[in-house]
Coordinates of C-alpha atoms in Angstrom, one line a residue:
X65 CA -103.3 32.4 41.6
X66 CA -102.6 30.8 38.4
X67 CA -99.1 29.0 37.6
X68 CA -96.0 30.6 36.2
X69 CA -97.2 34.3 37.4
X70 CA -93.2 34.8 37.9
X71 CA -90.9 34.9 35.4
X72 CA -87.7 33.4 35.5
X73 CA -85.9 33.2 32.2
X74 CA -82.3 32.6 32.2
X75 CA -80.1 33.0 29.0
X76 CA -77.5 29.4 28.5
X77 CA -74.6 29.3 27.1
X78 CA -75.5 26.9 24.4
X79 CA -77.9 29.9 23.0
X80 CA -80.8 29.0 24.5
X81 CA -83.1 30.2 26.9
X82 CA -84.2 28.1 29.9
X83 CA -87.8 29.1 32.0
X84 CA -87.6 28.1 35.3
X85 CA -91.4 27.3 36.6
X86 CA -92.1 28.9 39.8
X87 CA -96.0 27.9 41.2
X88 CA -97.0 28.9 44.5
X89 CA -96.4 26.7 47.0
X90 CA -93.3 25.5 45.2
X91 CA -89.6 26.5 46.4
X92 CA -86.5 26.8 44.4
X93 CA -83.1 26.4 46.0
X94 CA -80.3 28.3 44.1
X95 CA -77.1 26.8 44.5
X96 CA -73.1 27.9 43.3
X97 CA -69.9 28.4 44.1
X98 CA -68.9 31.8 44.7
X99 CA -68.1 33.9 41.3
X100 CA -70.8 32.0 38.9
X101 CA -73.1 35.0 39.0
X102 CA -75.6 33.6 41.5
X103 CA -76.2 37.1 42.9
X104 CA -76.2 38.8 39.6
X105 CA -79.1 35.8 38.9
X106 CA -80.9 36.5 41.9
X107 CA -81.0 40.2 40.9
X108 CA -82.4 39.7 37.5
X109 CA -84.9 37.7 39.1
X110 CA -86.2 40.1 41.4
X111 CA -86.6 42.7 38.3
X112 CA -88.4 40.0 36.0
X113 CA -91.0 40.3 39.2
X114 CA -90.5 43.7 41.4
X115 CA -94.0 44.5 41.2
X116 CA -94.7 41.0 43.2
X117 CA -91.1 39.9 44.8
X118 CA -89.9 40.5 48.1
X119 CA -86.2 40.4 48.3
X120 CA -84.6 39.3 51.6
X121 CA -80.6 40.7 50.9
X122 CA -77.8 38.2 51.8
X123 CA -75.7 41.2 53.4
X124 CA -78.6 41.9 55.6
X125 CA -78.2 44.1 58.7
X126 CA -79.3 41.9 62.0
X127 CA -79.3 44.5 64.7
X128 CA -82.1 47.0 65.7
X129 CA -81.9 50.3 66.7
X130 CA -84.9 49.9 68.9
X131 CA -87.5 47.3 69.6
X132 CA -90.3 49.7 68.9
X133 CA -91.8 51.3 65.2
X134 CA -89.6 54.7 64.4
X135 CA -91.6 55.6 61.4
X136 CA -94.7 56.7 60.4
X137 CA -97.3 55.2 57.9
X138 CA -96.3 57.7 55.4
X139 CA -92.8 57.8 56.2
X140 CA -93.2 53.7 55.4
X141 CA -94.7 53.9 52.1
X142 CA -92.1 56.4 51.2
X143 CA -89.6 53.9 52.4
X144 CA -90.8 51.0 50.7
X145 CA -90.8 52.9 47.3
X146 CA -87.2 54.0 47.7
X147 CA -86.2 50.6 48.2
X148 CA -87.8 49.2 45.8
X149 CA -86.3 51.4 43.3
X150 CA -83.2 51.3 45.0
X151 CA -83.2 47.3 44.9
X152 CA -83.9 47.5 40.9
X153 CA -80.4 49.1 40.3
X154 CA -77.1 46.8 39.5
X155 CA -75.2 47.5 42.3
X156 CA -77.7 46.6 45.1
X157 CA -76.0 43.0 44.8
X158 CA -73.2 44.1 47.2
X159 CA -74.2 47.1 49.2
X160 CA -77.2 48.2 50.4
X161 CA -77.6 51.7 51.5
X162 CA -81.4 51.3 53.4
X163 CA -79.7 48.4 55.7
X164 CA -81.0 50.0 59.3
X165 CA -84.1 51.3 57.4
X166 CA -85.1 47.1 56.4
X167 CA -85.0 46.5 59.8
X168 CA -87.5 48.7 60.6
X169 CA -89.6 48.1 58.2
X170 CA -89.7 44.5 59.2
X171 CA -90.6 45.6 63.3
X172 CA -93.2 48.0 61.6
X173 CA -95.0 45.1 59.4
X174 CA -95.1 43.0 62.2
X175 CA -96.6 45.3 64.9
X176 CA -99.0 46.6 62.2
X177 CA -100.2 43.3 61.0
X178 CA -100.7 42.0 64.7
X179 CA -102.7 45.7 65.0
X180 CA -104.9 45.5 62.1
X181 CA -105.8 41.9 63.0
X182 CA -106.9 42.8 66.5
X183 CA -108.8 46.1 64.7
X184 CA -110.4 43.7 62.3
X185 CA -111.4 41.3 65.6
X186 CA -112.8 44.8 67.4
X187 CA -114.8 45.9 64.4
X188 CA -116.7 43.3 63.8
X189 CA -117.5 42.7 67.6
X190 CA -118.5 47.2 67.5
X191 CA -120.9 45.8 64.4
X192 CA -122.1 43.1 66.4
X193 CA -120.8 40.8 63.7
X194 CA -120.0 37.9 66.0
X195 CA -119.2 35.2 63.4
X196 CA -117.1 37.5 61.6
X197 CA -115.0 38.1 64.3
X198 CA -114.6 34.5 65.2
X199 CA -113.5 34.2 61.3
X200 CA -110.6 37.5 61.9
X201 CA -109.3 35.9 65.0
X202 CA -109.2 32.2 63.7
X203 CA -106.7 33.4 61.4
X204 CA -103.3 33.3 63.2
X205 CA -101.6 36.3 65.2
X206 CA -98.1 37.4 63.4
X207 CA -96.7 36.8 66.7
X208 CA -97.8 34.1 67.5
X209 CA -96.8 32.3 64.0
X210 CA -93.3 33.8 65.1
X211 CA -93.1 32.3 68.3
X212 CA -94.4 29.0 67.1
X213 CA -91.5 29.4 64.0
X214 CA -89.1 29.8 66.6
X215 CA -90.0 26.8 68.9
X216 CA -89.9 24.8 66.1
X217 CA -86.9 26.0 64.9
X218 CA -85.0 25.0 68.3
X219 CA -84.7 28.6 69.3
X220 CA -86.2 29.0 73.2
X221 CA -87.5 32.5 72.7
X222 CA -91.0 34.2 72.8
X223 CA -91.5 36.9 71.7
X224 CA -94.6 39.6 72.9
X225 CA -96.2 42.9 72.1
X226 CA -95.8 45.4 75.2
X227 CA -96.8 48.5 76.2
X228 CA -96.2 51.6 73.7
X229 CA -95.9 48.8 70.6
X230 CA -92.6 47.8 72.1
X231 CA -91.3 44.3 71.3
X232 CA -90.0 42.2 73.8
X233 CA -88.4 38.8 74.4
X234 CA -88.3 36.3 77.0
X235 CA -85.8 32.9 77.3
X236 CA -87.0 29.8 79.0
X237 CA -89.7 32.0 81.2
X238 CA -86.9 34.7 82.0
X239 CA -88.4 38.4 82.4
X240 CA -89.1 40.4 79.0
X241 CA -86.1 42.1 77.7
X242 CA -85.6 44.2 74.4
X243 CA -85.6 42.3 71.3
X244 CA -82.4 44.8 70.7
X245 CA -80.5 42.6 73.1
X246 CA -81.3 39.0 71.1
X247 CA -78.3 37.2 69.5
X248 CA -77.4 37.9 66.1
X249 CA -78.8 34.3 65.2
X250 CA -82.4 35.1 67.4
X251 CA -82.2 38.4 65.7
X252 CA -81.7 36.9 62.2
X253 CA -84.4 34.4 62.4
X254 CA -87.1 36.8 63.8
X255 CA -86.2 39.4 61.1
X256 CA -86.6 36.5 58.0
X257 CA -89.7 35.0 59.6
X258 CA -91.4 38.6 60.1
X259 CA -90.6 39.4 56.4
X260 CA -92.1 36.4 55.0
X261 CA -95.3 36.5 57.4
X262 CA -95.6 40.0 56.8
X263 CA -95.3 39.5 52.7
X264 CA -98.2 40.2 50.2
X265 CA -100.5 37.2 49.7
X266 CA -99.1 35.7 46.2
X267 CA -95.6 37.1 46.8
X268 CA -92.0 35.4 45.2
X269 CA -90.2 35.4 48.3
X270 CA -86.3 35.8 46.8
X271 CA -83.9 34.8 49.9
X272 CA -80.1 35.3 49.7
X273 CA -78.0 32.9 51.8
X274 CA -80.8 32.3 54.6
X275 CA -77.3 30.4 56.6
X276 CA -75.9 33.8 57.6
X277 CA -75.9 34.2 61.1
X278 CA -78.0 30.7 61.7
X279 CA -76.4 26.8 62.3
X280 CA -78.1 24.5 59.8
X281 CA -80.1 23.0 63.2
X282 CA -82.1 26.2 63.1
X283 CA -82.4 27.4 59.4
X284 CA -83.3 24.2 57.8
X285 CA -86.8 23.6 60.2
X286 CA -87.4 27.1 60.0
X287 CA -87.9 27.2 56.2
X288 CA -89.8 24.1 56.6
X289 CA -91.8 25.5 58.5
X290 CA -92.2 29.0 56.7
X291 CA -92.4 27.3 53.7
X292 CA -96.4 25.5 55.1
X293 CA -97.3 28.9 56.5
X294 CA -97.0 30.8 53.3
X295 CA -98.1 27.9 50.5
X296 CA -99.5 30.9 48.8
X297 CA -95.8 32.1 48.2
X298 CA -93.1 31.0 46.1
X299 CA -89.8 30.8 47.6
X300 CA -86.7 31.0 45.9
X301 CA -83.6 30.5 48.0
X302 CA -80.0 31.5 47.0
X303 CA -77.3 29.1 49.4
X304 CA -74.2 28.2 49.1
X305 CA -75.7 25.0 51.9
X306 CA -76.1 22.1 49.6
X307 CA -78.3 20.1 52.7
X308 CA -80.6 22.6 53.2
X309 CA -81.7 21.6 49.6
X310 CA -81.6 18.0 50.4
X311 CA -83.5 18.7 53.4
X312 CA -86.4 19.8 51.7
X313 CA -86.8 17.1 49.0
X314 CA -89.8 18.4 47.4
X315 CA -87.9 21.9 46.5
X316 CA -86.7 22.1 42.8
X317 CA -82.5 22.7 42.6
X318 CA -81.0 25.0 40.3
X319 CA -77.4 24.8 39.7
X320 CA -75.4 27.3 38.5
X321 CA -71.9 26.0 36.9
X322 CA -70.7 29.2 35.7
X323 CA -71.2 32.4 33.9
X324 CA -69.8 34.2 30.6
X325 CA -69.4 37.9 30.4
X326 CA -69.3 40.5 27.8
X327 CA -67.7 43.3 29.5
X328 CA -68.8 44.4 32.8
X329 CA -72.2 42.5 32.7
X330 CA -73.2 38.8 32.5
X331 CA -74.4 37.6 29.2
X332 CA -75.3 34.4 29.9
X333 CA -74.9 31.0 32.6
X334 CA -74.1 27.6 32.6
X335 CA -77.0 26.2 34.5
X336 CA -78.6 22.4 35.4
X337 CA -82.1 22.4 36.7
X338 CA -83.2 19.0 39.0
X339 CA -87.4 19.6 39.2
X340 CA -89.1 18.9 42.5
X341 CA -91.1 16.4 39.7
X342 CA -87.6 14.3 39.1
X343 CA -87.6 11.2 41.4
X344 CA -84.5 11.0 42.0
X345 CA -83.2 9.0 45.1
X346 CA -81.9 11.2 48.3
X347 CA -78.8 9.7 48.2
X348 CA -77.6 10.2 44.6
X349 CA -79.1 13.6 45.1
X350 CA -77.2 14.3 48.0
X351 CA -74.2 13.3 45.8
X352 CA -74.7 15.1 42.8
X353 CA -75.9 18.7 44.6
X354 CA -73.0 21.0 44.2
X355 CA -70.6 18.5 42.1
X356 CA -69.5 19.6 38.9
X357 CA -70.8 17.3 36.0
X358 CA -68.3 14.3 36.2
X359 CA -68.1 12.7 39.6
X360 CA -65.3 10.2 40.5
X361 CA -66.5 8.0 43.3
X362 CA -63.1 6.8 45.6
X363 CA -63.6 3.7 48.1
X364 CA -62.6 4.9 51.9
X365 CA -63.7 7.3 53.9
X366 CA -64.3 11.8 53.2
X367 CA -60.1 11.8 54.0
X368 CA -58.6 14.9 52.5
X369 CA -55.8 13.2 51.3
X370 CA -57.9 10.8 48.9
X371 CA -59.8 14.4 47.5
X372 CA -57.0 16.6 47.2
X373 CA -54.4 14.1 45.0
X374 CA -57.2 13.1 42.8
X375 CA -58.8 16.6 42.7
X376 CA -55.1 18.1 41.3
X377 CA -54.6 15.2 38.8
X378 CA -58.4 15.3 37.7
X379 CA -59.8 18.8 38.5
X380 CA -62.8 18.9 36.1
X381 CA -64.2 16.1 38.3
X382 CA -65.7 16.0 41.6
X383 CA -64.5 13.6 44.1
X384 CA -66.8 12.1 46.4
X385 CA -65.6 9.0 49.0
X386 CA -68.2 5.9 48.9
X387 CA -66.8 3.2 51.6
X388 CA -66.1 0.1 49.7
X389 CA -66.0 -1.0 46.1
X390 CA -69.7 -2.0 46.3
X391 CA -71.1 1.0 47.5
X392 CA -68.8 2.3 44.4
X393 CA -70.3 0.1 41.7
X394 CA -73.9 1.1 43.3
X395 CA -73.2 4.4 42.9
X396 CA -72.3 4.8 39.3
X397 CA -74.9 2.2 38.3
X398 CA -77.5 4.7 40.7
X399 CA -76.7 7.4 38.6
X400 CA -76.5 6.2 35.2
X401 CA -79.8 4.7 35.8
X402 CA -81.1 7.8 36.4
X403 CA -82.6 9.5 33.2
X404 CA -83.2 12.6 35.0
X405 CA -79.8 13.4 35.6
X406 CA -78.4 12.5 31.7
X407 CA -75.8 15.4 32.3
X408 CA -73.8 13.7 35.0
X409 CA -71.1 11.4 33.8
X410 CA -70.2 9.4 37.0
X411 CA -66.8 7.1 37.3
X412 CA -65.3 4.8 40.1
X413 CA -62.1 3.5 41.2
X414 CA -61.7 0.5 43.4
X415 CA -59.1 -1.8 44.1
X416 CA -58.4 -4.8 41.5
X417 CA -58.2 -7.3 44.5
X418 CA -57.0 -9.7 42.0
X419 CA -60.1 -9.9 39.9
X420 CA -59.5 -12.0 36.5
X421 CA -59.1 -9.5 33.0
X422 CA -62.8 -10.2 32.4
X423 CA -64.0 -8.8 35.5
X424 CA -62.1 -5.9 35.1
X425 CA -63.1 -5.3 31.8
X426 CA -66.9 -6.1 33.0
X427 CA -66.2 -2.9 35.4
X428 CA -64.6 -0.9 33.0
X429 CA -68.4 -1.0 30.8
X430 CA -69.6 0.5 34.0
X431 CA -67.3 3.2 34.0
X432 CA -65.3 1.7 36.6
X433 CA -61.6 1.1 36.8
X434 CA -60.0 -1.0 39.1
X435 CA -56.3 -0.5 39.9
X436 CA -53.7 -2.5 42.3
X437 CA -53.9 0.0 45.3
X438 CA -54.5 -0.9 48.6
X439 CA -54.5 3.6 49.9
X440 CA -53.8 6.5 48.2
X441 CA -50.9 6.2 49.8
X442 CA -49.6 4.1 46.9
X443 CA -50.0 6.9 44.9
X444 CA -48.0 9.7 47.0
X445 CA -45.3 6.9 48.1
X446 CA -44.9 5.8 44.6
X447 CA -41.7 4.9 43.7
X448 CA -41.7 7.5 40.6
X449 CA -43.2 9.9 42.8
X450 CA -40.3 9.7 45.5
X451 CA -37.6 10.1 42.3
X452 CA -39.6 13.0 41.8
X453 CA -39.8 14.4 45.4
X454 CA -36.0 13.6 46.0
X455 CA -34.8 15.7 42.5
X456 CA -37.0 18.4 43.8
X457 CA -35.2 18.6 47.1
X458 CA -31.6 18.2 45.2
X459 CA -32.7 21.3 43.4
X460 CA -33.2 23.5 46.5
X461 CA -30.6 21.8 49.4
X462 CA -27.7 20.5 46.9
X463 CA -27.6 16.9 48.6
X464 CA -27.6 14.5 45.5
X465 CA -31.0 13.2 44.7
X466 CA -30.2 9.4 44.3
X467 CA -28.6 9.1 47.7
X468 CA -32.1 10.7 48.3
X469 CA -34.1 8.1 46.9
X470 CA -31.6 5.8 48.0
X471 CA -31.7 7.0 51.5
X472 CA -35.9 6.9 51.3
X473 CA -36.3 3.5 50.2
X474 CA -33.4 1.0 51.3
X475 CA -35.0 -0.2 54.1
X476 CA -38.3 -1.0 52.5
X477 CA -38.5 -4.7 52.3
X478 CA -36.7 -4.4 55.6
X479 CA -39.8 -2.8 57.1
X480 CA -42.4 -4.5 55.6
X481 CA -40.8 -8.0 55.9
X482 CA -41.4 -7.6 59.8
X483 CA -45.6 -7.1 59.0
X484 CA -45.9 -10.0 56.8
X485 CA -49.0 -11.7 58.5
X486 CA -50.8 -9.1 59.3
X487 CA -50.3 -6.9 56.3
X488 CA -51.8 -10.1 54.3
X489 CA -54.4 -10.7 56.7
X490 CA -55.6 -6.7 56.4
X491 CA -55.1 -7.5 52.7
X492 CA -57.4 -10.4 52.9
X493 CA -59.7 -8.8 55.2
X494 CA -60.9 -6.3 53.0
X495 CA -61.3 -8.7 50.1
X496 CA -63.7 -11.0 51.9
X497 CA -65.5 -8.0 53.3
X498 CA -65.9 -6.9 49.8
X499 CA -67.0 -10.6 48.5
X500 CA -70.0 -10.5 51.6
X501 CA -71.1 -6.8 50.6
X502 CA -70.9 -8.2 47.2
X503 CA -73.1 -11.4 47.5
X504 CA -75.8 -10.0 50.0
X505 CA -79.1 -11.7 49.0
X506 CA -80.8 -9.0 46.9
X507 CA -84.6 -8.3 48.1
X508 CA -85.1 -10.7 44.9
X509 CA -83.4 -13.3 46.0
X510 CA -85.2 -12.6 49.6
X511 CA -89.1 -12.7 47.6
X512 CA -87.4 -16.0 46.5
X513 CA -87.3 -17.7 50.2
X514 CA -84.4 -19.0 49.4
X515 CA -81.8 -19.8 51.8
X516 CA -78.9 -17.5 51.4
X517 CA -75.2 -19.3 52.4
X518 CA -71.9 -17.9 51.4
X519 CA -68.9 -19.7 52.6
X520 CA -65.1 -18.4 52.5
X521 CA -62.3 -20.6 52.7
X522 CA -60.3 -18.3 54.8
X523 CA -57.5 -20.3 55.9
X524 CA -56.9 -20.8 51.5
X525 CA -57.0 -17.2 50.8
X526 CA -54.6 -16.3 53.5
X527 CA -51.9 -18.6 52.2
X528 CA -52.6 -17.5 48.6
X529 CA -51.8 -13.9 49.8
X530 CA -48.7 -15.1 51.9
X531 CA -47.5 -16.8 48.9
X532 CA -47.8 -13.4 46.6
X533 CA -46.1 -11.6 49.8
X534 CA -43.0 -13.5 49.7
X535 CA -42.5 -13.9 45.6
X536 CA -42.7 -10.1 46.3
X537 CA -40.1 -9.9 49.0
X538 CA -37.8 -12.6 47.0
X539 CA -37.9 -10.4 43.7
X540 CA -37.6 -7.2 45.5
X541 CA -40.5 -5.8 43.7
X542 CA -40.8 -2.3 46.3
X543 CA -43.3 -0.5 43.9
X544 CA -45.8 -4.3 44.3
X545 CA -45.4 -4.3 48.3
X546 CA -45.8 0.0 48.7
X547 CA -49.3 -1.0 46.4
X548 CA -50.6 -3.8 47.2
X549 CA -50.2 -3.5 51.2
X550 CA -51.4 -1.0 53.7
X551 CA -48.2 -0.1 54.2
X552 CA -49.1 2.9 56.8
X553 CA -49.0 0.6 59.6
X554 CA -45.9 -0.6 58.8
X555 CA -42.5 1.7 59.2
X556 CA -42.0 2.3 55.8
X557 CA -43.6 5.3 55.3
X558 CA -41.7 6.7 58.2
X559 CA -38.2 5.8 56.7
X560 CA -39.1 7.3 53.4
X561 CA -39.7 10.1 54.8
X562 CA -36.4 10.3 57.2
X563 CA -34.5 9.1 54.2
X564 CA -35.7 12.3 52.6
X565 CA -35.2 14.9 55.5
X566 CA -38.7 15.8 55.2
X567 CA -41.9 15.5 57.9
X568 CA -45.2 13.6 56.9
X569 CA -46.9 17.0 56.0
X570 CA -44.1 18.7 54.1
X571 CA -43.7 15.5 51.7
X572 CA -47.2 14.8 50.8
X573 CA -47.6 18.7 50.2
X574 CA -44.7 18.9 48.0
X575 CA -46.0 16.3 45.9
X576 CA -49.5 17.9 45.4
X577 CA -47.6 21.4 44.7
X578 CA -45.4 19.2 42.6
X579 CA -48.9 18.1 40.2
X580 CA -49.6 21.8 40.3
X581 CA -46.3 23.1 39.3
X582 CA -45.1 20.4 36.7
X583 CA -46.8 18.9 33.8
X584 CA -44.3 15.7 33.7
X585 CA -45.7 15.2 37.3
X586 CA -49.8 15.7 36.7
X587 CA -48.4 13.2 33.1
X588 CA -47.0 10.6 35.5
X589 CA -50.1 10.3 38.0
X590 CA -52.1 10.1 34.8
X591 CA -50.2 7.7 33.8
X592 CA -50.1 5.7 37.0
X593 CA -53.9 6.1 36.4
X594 CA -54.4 5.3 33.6
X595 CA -57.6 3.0 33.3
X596 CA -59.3 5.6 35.1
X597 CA -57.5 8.4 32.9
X598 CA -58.6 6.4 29.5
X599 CA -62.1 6.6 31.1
X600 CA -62.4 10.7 32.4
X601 CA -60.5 11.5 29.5
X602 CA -61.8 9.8 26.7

């Protein structure tokens, strides 16, 4: 088959028109949120190719009626036709009125297909044709490619033909039963792997949210698997699974931002196209799959409360966690080294940890900012924020909302005067951790045979911090302490919150419906922010 035999032109909203290749051999994972017009694309796929697609529909029925064919040859083709025709119209992208009539189709296909091989096998034995039928049965039975699919595919099923062209399963060497009576998963895998094996030679294979009804420990090795079974195919997949296209690295990605409509129909998307050509490391792919075009990589850990405050403050950017301030820097620098991927504009936040003015301005080239935060906490416990939270309360209970804030934060020095070794020694912890991730011996500097030393006069960077601690606790400076310390293990963030009348939950989800509700309060955490705000917002 030659390349590019399928079509698939999509119109951009810049006023251009991008052409997706699709060779055989070659798969194409679709990926968007819900209500960019991913279905609507997937349609106009499948009518830029009808005469050579096969559409496998994301609202797919899984059961069978019987385990056995229920139509006729005729009664097929008539079938198929209807569909087809059926499957061409607009509406066919939410309901699907031959739903029990696909699954037969699929239990015909594969019963037929395993019949005509074993005719093909028996006339060229009648013929005395010998070699010819060594060639026929060389080529694999349906069902047996199916069962093999499903071993891989950690599903411990076999499936046989019986008596009468019934189909019948067995578990783990249990006796046959009808295939009727396999779980909706079983069902949904044996229904997509008969469709594909059973599809023209040279067919585009259009799948629509192959996840339905099947954990990613089975889908993902069972396109792997399809996908070297049927090279002569091109797959395109539609999934809202962002690792099932990261588990197939050599798959092209399509993703669809968003869509513009005139009226009742789509005029044109907002599309970004990564080619199975791009090398493009795993791990910025993994990061970039499904992100919008700005990123903003956090130090910690995938904590919702991290995502969710800087997702409100910053919602045209994705968030995505990256461990410390090194794996940070070494993931903006990873992506802006990457030409392929020009139309991602990657930032980072880390902590300051006392770095000079030059550092920080070395950083901010990067598209880095570095603020004096230990948590996020220092952003919802901010003393702004708490002013904030208390005349929101006053508002809605009556109580006075100084002798809120007064009530929330009296006892902080109090509380954190208690913690004063080890909240430096956390403080200092993470620096020096930072300062070894930092000055690992790069594989340079390991072709070099040098010897690698790194020493940390910990006992001096202690007493630094203890000296910063107490200027703090003599000046009274609570907005320094709630930033600079991790304040969560100390009892300050309890007494805030009993100082305010208000549970753990109920504060930190007033202050997010606070950034929702208020401009001044989205202004302030900008504000707050604002090396990283100068940087997104530029």
């Amino acid at each position: 088959m030659s390349e590019n035999k399928f079509k698939f032109k999509i119109p951009t909203s810049n006023n251009e028109t991008i052409i997706v290749p699709l060779n055989e051999g070659n798969a194409l994972f679709v990926l968007g949120a819900n209500g960019v017009g991913k279905s609507t694309l997937m349609h106009n796929l499948f009518i830029q190719n009808r005469n050579h697609a096969k559409r496998i529909l994301a609202h797919r029925q899984t059961w069978f009626t019987d385990n056995a064919m229920n139509m006729t040859a005729s009664q097929k083709k008539e079938t198929e036709n209807r569909i087809k025709a059926t499957d061409s119209q607009a509406d066919s992208r939410w309901k699907d009125g031959y739903s029990q009539a696909r699954t037969s189709l699929s239990i015909f296909d594969l019963i037929n297909s395993e019949n005509i091989r074993a005719r093909n096998i028996a006339s060229a034995v009648d013929r005395n044709n010998i070699e010819l039928a060594k060639r026929h049965s060389e080529s694999q039975a349906p069902i047996k490619a199916i069962n093999e699919l499903l071993a891989l595919s950690n599903i411990p099923i076999t499936i046989t033909l019986g008596r009468d062209e019934q189909l019948f399963a067995s578990k783990n060497g249990s006796a046959q039963y009808s295939i009727a009576e396999l779980s909706d998963g079983e069902r949904n895998a044996l229904l997509i792997s008969a469709d594909v094996l059973t599809a023209e030679p040279n067919s585009l294979i259009i799948l629509d949210e192959p996840e339905r009804h099947l954990h990613r420990s089975i889908i993902s090795p069972l396109l792997t698997t399809l996908f070297k079974k049927r090279d002569d195919c091109v797959f395109v997949i539609s999934t809202h699974d962002v690792n099932l296209s990261i588990d197939h690295p050599e798959s092209s990605v399509l993703m669809i931002r968003s869509c513009q409509w005139s009226g009742s129909n789509i005029k044109d998307w907002d599309v970004d196209l990564i080619s199975s050509n791009d090398q493009i490391p795993e791990t910025i792919k993994r990061d970039i799959l499904g992100s919008k075009r700005e990123i903003l990589f956090v130090e910690g850990e995938s904590l919702s409360l991290d995502r969710q405050i800087y997702q409100l403050i910053f919602p045209s950017v994705t968030v995505i966690p990256q461990g410390n301030c090194s794996q940070v820097e070494r993931a903006v620098e990873g992506i802006k080294a990457t030409e392929k991927i020009h139309w991602i504009s990657p930032y980072g936040l880390v902590d300051s940890d006392d770095r000079t003015e030059e550092q920080i301005q070395n950083l901010r080239s990067k598209g880095i900012a570095a603020l004096p935060f230990y948590s996020v906490e220092s952003l919802y416990y901010h003393l702004d924020v708490i002013k904030r939270v208390a005349s929101r309360l006053s508002s809605v209970t009556g109580v006075n909302s100084s002798s809120l804030f007064d009530d929330a934060t009296k006892n902080i020095v109090r509380d954190i005067s208690l913690h004063r070794e080890r909240l430096c020694s956390r403080l200092c912890e993470k620096r020096i951790r930072d300062t070894i991730m930092s000055s690992l011996p790069k594989h340079q500097d390991i072709q070099s045979k040098n010897n690698f030393n790194l020493v940390i006069d910990v006992s001096s960077v202690l007493e630094k911090e203890l000296t910063h601690f107490d200027k703090l606790i003599t000046d009274q400076n609570l907005l320094g302490l709630i930033s600079r310390y991790p304040v969560r293990e100390t009892p300050v963030l309890t007494n805030i919150l009993k100082g305010l009348r208000l549970t753990k939950d109920d504060y930190e989800g007033t202050v997010r419906k606070l950034i929702v509700d208020d401009p001044e309060t989205m202004g302030l955490f900008k504000v707050i922010l604002k090396p990283l705000t100068d940087l997104i917002e530029r």
